[in-house]
């Protein structure tokens, strides 16, 4: 996936990332400085990504604050201070740069990644039953995440290689997952579509939470979900493109 062709210039792509990051606040899926946004961006022959900087309020962010990283940096070539070696930017990249970079490395279908701490998805991600089962197929729209459930990656400290590995596994064959005691990750071909997916997952999390208040939600079986995936290939072709494994 090469998203460069979508934009007239790198600055236009940078402006779209800053705009998407600000919209995560307006859409209620992030508060304060939480979350981060990236887009795959090639420079010369090098596969790479543009990512929001670490711990900077979105209102204050400008296009010059974004950081470019190489995707193909070999393991072990990150600095002792935990920063990527092949980075270009005045600021430090998001503390989750490794999660974004490692996903682009194994997920050719990823053109953009949104990480957020939405209230309902994060509430669910604190429950042992969600750690064990994820969000099951209580509603047909679960299919937007690529499968018949939305998994929850086990807890690991933010910004670590452990969290990156856990997210990769939870996203195997999926476009979105929860992160235990943390939030969610959504990836898609475009920035717009990754942002929309993050909002869709938060909406599903809210409805699942509401249903759990009233009783034990009924689940759709594999046959019913197969029918949804088949229909999505016409109705939501953007959500039925092949979903890749974690590699
Ligand atoms: P950054 O500001 O470093 O991107 O961290 C925010 C976050 O959500 C970490 O998981």
Short mmCIF file of N, CA and C in Angstrom, two decimals, residues 107-231:
data_model
loop_
_atom_site.label_atom_id
_atom_site.label_comp_id
_atom_site.label_asym_id
_atom_site.label_seq_id
_atom_site.Cartn_x
_atom_site.Cartn_y
_atom_site.Cartn_z
N UNK A 107 1.75 -5.40 7.82
CA UNK A 107 0.40 -5.24 7.27
C UNK A 107 0.45 -4.36 6.03
N UNK A 108 0.64 -5.02 4.88
CA UNK A 108 0.65 -4.28 3.63
C UNK A 108 -0.66 -3.57 3.35
N UNK A 109 -1.75 -4.02 4.00
CA UNK A 109 -3.06 -3.38 3.79
C UNK A 109 -3.22 -2.10 4.61
N UNK A 110 -2.25 -1.78 5.47
CA UNK A 110 -2.37 -0.59 6.33
C UNK A 110 -1.80 0.64 5.63
N UNK A 111 -2.66 1.63 5.39
CA UNK A 111 -2.21 2.92 4.88
C UNK A 111 -2.24 3.97 5.96
N UNK A 112 -3.02 3.72 7.03
CA UNK A 112 -3.12 4.67 8.14
C UNK A 112 -3.53 3.91 9.40
N UNK A 113 -3.09 4.44 10.54
CA UNK A 113 -3.40 3.81 11.84
C UNK A 113 -3.83 4.89 12.82
N UNK A 114 -4.93 4.60 13.52
CA UNK A 114 -5.42 5.50 14.57
C UNK A 114 -5.40 4.73 15.88
N UNK A 115 -4.74 5.32 16.89
CA UNK A 115 -4.78 4.76 18.24
C UNK A 115 -5.53 5.76 19.11
N UNK A 116 -6.51 5.26 19.88
CA UNK A 116 -7.33 6.17 20.69
C UNK A 116 -7.68 5.52 22.02
N UNK A 117 -8.16 6.35 22.95
CA UNK A 117 -8.60 5.89 24.28
C UNK A 117 -10.09 6.23 24.45
N UNK A 118 -10.96 5.69 23.61
CA UNK A 118 -12.38 6.08 23.68
C UNK A 118 -13.04 5.54 24.95
N UNK A 119 -13.99 6.27 25.53
CA UNK A 119 -14.50 5.86 26.85
C UNK A 119 -15.14 4.47 26.90
N UNK A 120 -15.97 4.10 25.95
CA UNK A 120 -16.66 2.81 26.05
C UNK A 120 -15.73 1.65 25.69
N UNK A 121 -14.97 1.79 24.62
CA UNK A 121 -14.02 0.73 24.24
C UNK A 121 -13.02 0.49 25.36
N UNK A 122 -12.58 1.57 26.00
CA UNK A 122 -11.58 1.44 27.07
C UNK A 122 -12.22 0.85 28.32
N UNK A 123 -13.48 1.20 28.59
CA UNK A 123 -14.19 0.59 29.73
C UNK A 123 -14.25 -0.92 29.54
N UNK A 124 -14.67 -1.36 28.35
CA UNK A 124 -14.75 -2.80 28.10
C UNK A 124 -13.37 -3.45 28.24
N UNK A 125 -12.34 -2.74 27.77
CA UNK A 125 -10.98 -3.30 27.76
C UNK A 125 -10.40 -3.45 29.16
N UNK A 126 -11.17 -3.06 30.18
CA UNK A 126 -10.74 -3.26 31.58
C UNK A 126 -11.36 -4.51 32.18
N UNK A 127 -12.25 -5.20 31.44
CA UNK A 127 -12.98 -6.35 32.01
C UNK A 127 -12.34 -7.68 31.64
N UNK A 128 -12.16 -8.57 32.63
CA UNK A 128 -11.58 -9.89 32.33
C UNK A 128 -12.33 -10.64 31.22
N UNK A 129 -13.67 -10.52 31.16
CA UNK A 129 -14.39 -11.28 30.11
C UNK A 129 -14.02 -10.76 28.72
N UNK A 130 -13.74 -9.47 28.62
CA UNK A 130 -13.34 -8.91 27.32
C UNK A 130 -11.90 -9.32 27.01
N UNK A 131 -11.04 -9.36 28.04
CA UNK A 131 -9.67 -9.84 27.81
C UNK A 131 -9.72 -11.25 27.23
N UNK A 132 -10.63 -12.07 27.75
CA UNK A 132 -10.69 -13.48 27.33
C UNK A 132 -11.39 -13.66 25.98
N UNK A 133 -12.49 -12.90 25.76
CA UNK A 133 -13.34 -13.17 24.59
C UNK A 133 -13.35 -12.05 23.57
N UNK A 134 -12.84 -10.89 23.91
CA UNK A 134 -13.00 -9.73 23.05
C UNK A 134 -14.46 -9.31 23.01
N UNK A 135 -14.82 -8.49 22.01
CA UNK A 135 -16.24 -8.16 21.81
C UNK A 135 -16.77 -9.17 20.80
N UNK A 136 -17.70 -10.02 21.22
CA UNK A 136 -18.18 -11.07 20.30
C UNK A 136 -19.19 -10.51 19.30
N UNK A 137 -19.71 -11.41 18.45
CA UNK A 137 -20.63 -10.99 17.38
C UNK A 137 -22.03 -10.77 17.95
N UNK A 138 -22.18 -9.76 18.81
CA UNK A 138 -23.50 -9.45 19.38
C UNK A 138 -24.29 -8.61 18.39
N UNK A 139 -23.61 -8.04 17.36
CA UNK A 139 -24.23 -7.13 16.39
C UNK A 139 -23.54 -7.39 15.05
N UNK A 140 -24.28 -7.30 13.95
CA UNK A 140 -23.67 -7.67 12.68
C UNK A 140 -22.52 -6.75 12.27
N UNK A 141 -22.53 -5.48 12.79
CA UNK A 141 -21.48 -4.53 12.39
C UNK A 141 -20.10 -4.88 12.95
N UNK A 142 -20.04 -5.89 13.83
CA UNK A 142 -18.73 -6.38 14.28
C UNK A 142 -17.87 -6.73 13.06
N UNK A 143 -18.53 -7.09 11.96
CA UNK A 143 -17.83 -7.47 10.73
C UNK A 143 -16.94 -6.35 10.18
N UNK A 144 -17.22 -5.08 10.53
CA UNK A 144 -16.40 -3.99 9.98
C UNK A 144 -14.93 -4.12 10.40
N UNK A 145 -14.70 -4.80 11.53
CA UNK A 145 -13.31 -4.95 12.00
C UNK A 145 -12.61 -6.12 11.31
N UNK A 146 -13.32 -6.82 10.42
CA UNK A 146 -12.66 -7.83 9.59
C UNK A 146 -12.97 -9.27 9.94
N UNK A 147 -13.61 -9.53 11.08
CA UNK A 147 -13.87 -10.92 11.46
C UNK A 147 -15.18 -11.05 12.20
N UNK A 148 -15.26 -12.03 13.08
CA UNK A 148 -16.49 -12.28 13.83
C UNK A 148 -16.37 -11.88 15.30
N UNK A 149 -15.30 -11.17 15.62
CA UNK A 149 -15.15 -10.59 16.95
C UNK A 149 -14.12 -9.46 16.86
N UNK A 150 -14.02 -8.71 17.93
CA UNK A 150 -12.95 -7.70 18.03
C UNK A 150 -12.12 -8.11 19.24
N UNK A 151 -10.90 -8.55 18.98
CA UNK A 151 -10.08 -9.09 20.07
C UNK A 151 -9.53 -7.98 20.97
N UNK A 152 -9.09 -8.40 22.15
CA UNK A 152 -8.45 -7.47 23.09
C UNK A 152 -7.03 -7.96 23.34
N UNK A 153 -6.05 -7.14 22.99
CA UNK A 153 -4.64 -7.50 23.23
C UNK A 153 -4.36 -7.44 24.73
N UNK A 154 -3.60 -8.40 25.27
CA UNK A 154 -3.28 -8.37 26.70
C UNK A 154 -2.52 -7.10 27.08
N UNK A 155 -2.63 -6.73 28.35
CA UNK A 155 -1.98 -5.50 28.81
C UNK A 155 -0.47 -5.57 28.69
N UNK A 156 0.12 -4.48 28.23
CA UNK A 156 1.58 -4.28 28.29
C UNK A 156 1.78 -2.77 28.41
N UNK A 157 2.90 -2.36 28.98
CA UNK A 157 3.16 -0.93 29.19
C UNK A 157 3.14 -0.18 27.87
N UNK A 158 2.57 1.03 27.89
CA UNK A 158 2.48 1.81 26.65
C UNK A 158 3.88 2.05 26.09
N UNK A 159 3.96 2.06 24.77
CA UNK A 159 5.22 2.39 24.11
C UNK A 159 6.23 1.26 24.04
N UNK A 160 5.87 0.06 24.51
CA UNK A 160 6.86 -1.03 24.54
C UNK A 160 6.72 -1.96 23.33
N UNK A 161 7.81 -2.72 23.09
CA UNK A 161 7.78 -3.74 22.05
C UNK A 161 6.75 -4.82 22.41
N UNK A 162 6.54 -5.04 23.72
CA UNK A 162 5.56 -6.06 24.15
C UNK A 162 4.15 -5.64 23.72
N UNK A 163 3.83 -4.35 23.89
CA UNK A 163 2.50 -3.89 23.48
C UNK A 163 2.35 -3.99 21.96
N UNK A 164 3.41 -3.63 21.26
CA UNK A 164 3.38 -3.72 19.79
C UNK A 164 3.10 -5.16 19.35
N UNK A 165 3.82 -6.13 19.97
CA UNK A 165 3.64 -7.55 19.60
C UNK A 165 2.23 -8.02 19.94
N UNK A 166 1.71 -7.58 21.10
CA UNK A 166 0.36 -7.99 21.51
C UNK A 166 -0.68 -7.44 20.54
N UNK A 167 -0.49 -6.20 20.10
CA UNK A 167 -1.45 -5.60 19.16
C UNK A 167 -1.39 -6.32 17.81
N UNK A 168 -0.19 -6.65 17.37
CA UNK A 168 -0.06 -7.36 16.07
C UNK A 168 -0.81 -8.68 16.11
N UNK A 169 -0.69 -9.40 17.22
CA UNK A 169 -1.37 -10.70 17.33
C UNK A 169 -2.89 -10.50 17.36
N UNK A 170 -3.35 -9.52 18.13
CA UNK A 170 -4.81 -9.29 18.24
C UNK A 170 -5.39 -8.80 16.91
N UNK A 171 -4.54 -8.21 16.07
CA UNK A 171 -5.01 -7.68 14.78
C UNK A 171 -4.84 -8.69 13.65
N UNK A 172 -4.39 -9.90 13.97
CA UNK A 172 -4.21 -10.90 12.92
C UNK A 172 -5.57 -11.16 12.26
N UNK A 173 -5.68 -10.88 10.97
CA UNK A 173 -6.95 -11.06 10.27
C UNK A 173 -8.01 -10.04 10.65
N UNK A 174 -7.64 -8.96 11.30
CA UNK A 174 -8.57 -7.92 11.75
C UNK A 174 -8.03 -6.54 11.39
N UNK A 175 -8.94 -5.55 11.40
CA UNK A 175 -8.53 -4.15 11.19
C UNK A 175 -8.56 -3.34 12.48
N UNK A 176 -9.14 -3.90 13.53
CA UNK A 176 -9.22 -3.15 14.79
C UNK A 176 -9.12 -4.13 15.95
N UNK A 177 -8.57 -3.64 17.06
CA UNK A 177 -8.55 -4.44 18.29
C UNK A 177 -8.60 -3.49 19.48
N UNK A 178 -8.94 -4.05 20.62
CA UNK A 178 -8.83 -3.31 21.88
C UNK A 178 -7.46 -3.60 22.48
N UNK A 179 -7.01 -2.70 23.34
CA UNK A 179 -5.78 -2.91 24.11
C UNK A 179 -6.19 -2.90 25.57
N UNK A 180 -5.91 -3.98 26.30
CA UNK A 180 -6.36 -4.09 27.70
C UNK A 180 -5.87 -2.92 28.54
N UNK A 181 -6.80 -2.39 29.35
CA UNK A 181 -6.51 -1.24 30.25
C UNK A 181 -5.86 -0.08 29.51
N UNK A 182 -6.27 0.13 28.24
CA UNK A 182 -5.59 1.17 27.47
C UNK A 182 -6.51 1.84 26.44
N UNK A 183 -7.00 1.12 25.43
CA UNK A 183 -7.79 1.78 24.39
C UNK A 183 -8.01 0.89 23.19
N UNK A 184 -7.87 1.46 21.99
CA UNK A 184 -8.06 0.67 20.77
C UNK A 184 -7.06 1.08 19.70
N UNK A 185 -6.92 0.21 18.69
CA UNK A 185 -6.13 0.49 17.50
C UNK A 185 -7.00 0.16 16.30
N UNK A 186 -7.03 1.07 15.31
CA UNK A 186 -7.76 0.80 14.06
C UNK A 186 -6.81 1.09 12.91
N UNK A 187 -6.76 0.18 11.94
CA UNK A 187 -5.94 0.42 10.75
C UNK A 187 -6.80 0.21 9.53
N UNK A 188 -6.46 0.95 8.47
CA UNK A 188 -7.22 0.83 7.23
C UNK A 188 -6.37 1.36 6.08
N UNK A 189 -6.94 1.34 4.87
CA UNK A 189 -6.17 1.78 3.71
C UNK A 189 -5.93 3.28 3.71
N UNK A 190 -6.90 4.03 4.22
CA UNK A 190 -6.78 5.50 4.21
C UNK A 190 -6.99 6.04 5.62
N UNK A 191 -6.54 7.28 5.80
CA UNK A 191 -6.69 7.96 7.08
C UNK A 191 -8.17 8.10 7.45
N UNK A 192 -8.96 8.54 6.48
CA UNK A 192 -10.40 8.76 6.70
C UNK A 192 -11.06 7.47 7.16
N UNK A 193 -10.71 6.38 6.48
CA UNK A 193 -11.33 5.09 6.77
C UNK A 193 -10.85 4.53 8.13
N UNK A 194 -9.60 4.77 8.49
CA UNK A 194 -9.10 4.31 9.80
C UNK A 194 -9.79 5.09 10.92
N UNK A 195 -9.99 6.39 10.71
CA UNK A 195 -10.68 7.22 11.71
C UNK A 195 -12.14 6.77 11.85
N UNK A 196 -12.78 6.54 10.72
CA UNK A 196 -14.18 6.08 10.73
C UNK A 196 -14.29 4.74 11.46
N UNK A 197 -13.34 3.86 11.22
CA UNK A 197 -13.36 2.54 11.87
C UNK A 197 -13.22 2.67 13.39
N UNK A 198 -12.32 3.56 13.83
CA UNK A 198 -12.15 3.77 15.28
C UNK A 198 -13.47 4.23 15.90
N UNK A 199 -14.19 5.12 15.19
CA UNK A 199 -15.48 5.62 15.69
C UNK A 199 -16.52 4.49 15.67
N UNK A 200 -16.50 3.66 14.63
CA UNK A 200 -17.45 2.54 14.54
C UNK A 200 -17.23 1.55 15.70
N UNK A 201 -15.97 1.27 16.01
CA UNK A 201 -15.67 0.33 17.10
C UNK A 201 -16.13 0.92 18.43
N UNK A 202 -15.90 2.22 18.62
CA UNK A 202 -16.36 2.85 19.87
C UNK A 202 -17.89 2.79 19.98
N UNK A 203 -18.57 2.99 18.87
CA UNK A 203 -20.04 2.91 18.89
C UNK A 203 -20.50 1.49 19.24
N UNK A 204 -19.85 0.48 18.66
CA UNK A 204 -20.19 -0.92 18.99
C UNK A 204 -19.90 -1.20 20.46
N UNK A 205 -18.79 -0.68 20.97
CA UNK A 205 -18.44 -0.89 22.37
C UNK A 205 -19.51 -0.28 23.27
N UNK A 206 -20.02 0.88 22.90
CA UNK A 206 -21.06 1.52 23.72
C UNK A 206 -22.32 0.67 23.73
N UNK A 207 -22.72 0.18 22.56
CA UNK A 207 -23.96 -0.63 22.48
C UNK A 207 -23.79 -1.95 23.24
N UNK A 208 -22.60 -2.55 23.12
CA UNK A 208 -22.36 -3.81 23.85
C UNK A 208 -22.42 -3.56 25.35
N UNK A 209 -21.81 -2.48 25.79
CA UNK A 209 -21.84 -2.12 27.21
C UNK A 209 -23.28 -1.92 27.68
N UNK A 210 -24.07 -1.22 26.86
CA UNK A 210 -25.48 -0.99 27.22
C UNK A 210 -26.23 -2.32 27.32
N UNK A 211 -26.03 -3.21 26.33
CA UNK A 211 -26.72 -4.50 26.35
C UNK A 211 -26.33 -5.31 27.59
N UNK A 212 -25.05 -5.22 27.97
CA UNK A 212 -24.59 -5.97 29.15
C UNK A 212 -25.26 -5.49 30.44
N UNK A 213 -25.72 -4.22 30.43
CA UNK A 213 -26.40 -3.71 31.64
C UNK A 213 -27.74 -4.41 31.83
N UNK A 214 -28.32 -4.89 30.72
CA UNK A 214 -29.69 -5.44 30.77
C UNK A 214 -29.72 -6.96 30.84
N UNK A 215 -28.62 -7.61 30.53
CA UNK A 215 -28.61 -9.07 30.55
C UNK A 215 -27.47 -9.59 29.72
N UNK A 216 -27.61 -10.85 29.28
CA UNK A 216 -26.55 -11.48 28.49
C UNK A 216 -26.94 -11.36 27.01
N UNK A 217 -26.20 -10.56 26.23
CA UNK A 217 -26.59 -10.36 24.83
C UNK A 217 -26.57 -11.68 24.04
N UNK A 218 -27.54 -11.84 23.13
CA UNK A 218 -27.55 -12.99 22.22
C UNK A 218 -26.47 -12.75 21.17
N UNK A 219 -25.85 -13.84 20.69
CA UNK A 219 -24.77 -13.69 19.71
C UNK A 219 -25.18 -14.24 18.36
N UNK A 220 -24.66 -13.64 17.28
CA UNK A 220 -24.86 -14.15 15.93
C UNK A 220 -23.90 -15.30 15.70
N UNK A 221 -24.38 -16.37 15.03
CA UNK A 221 -23.49 -17.51 14.81
C UNK A 221 -22.64 -17.30 13.56
N UNK A 222 -21.73 -18.24 13.31
CA UNK A 222 -20.78 -18.10 12.20
C UNK A 222 -21.49 -18.01 10.86
N UNK A 223 -22.63 -18.71 10.70
CA UNK A 223 -23.37 -18.67 9.43
C UNK A 223 -23.94 -17.27 9.21
N UNK A 224 -24.52 -16.71 10.26
CA UNK A 224 -25.09 -15.35 10.14
C UNK A 224 -23.99 -14.35 9.81
N UNK A 225 -22.84 -14.49 10.43
CA UNK A 225 -21.75 -13.54 10.18
C UNK A 225 -21.15 -13.74 8.79
N UNK A 226 -21.11 -14.99 8.30
CA UNK A 226 -20.61 -15.23 6.94
C UNK A 226 -21.49 -14.50 5.93
N UNK A 227 -22.78 -14.48 6.19
CA UNK A 227 -23.72 -13.80 5.32
C UNK A 227 -23.47 -12.29 5.33
N UNK A 228 -23.14 -11.76 6.50
CA UNK A 228 -22.83 -10.32 6.61
C UNK A 228 -21.56 -10.00 5.80
N UNK A 229 -20.53 -10.82 5.97
CA UNK A 229 -19.27 -10.57 5.23
C UNK A 229 -19.53 -10.63 3.73
N UNK A 230 -20.38 -11.57 3.30
CA UNK A 230 -20.69 -11.68 1.86
C UNK A 230 -21.40 -10.42 1.38
N UNK A 231 -22.33 -9.91 2.16
CA UNK A 231 -23.05 -8.69 1.76
C UNK A 231 -22.13 -7.47 1.79
#
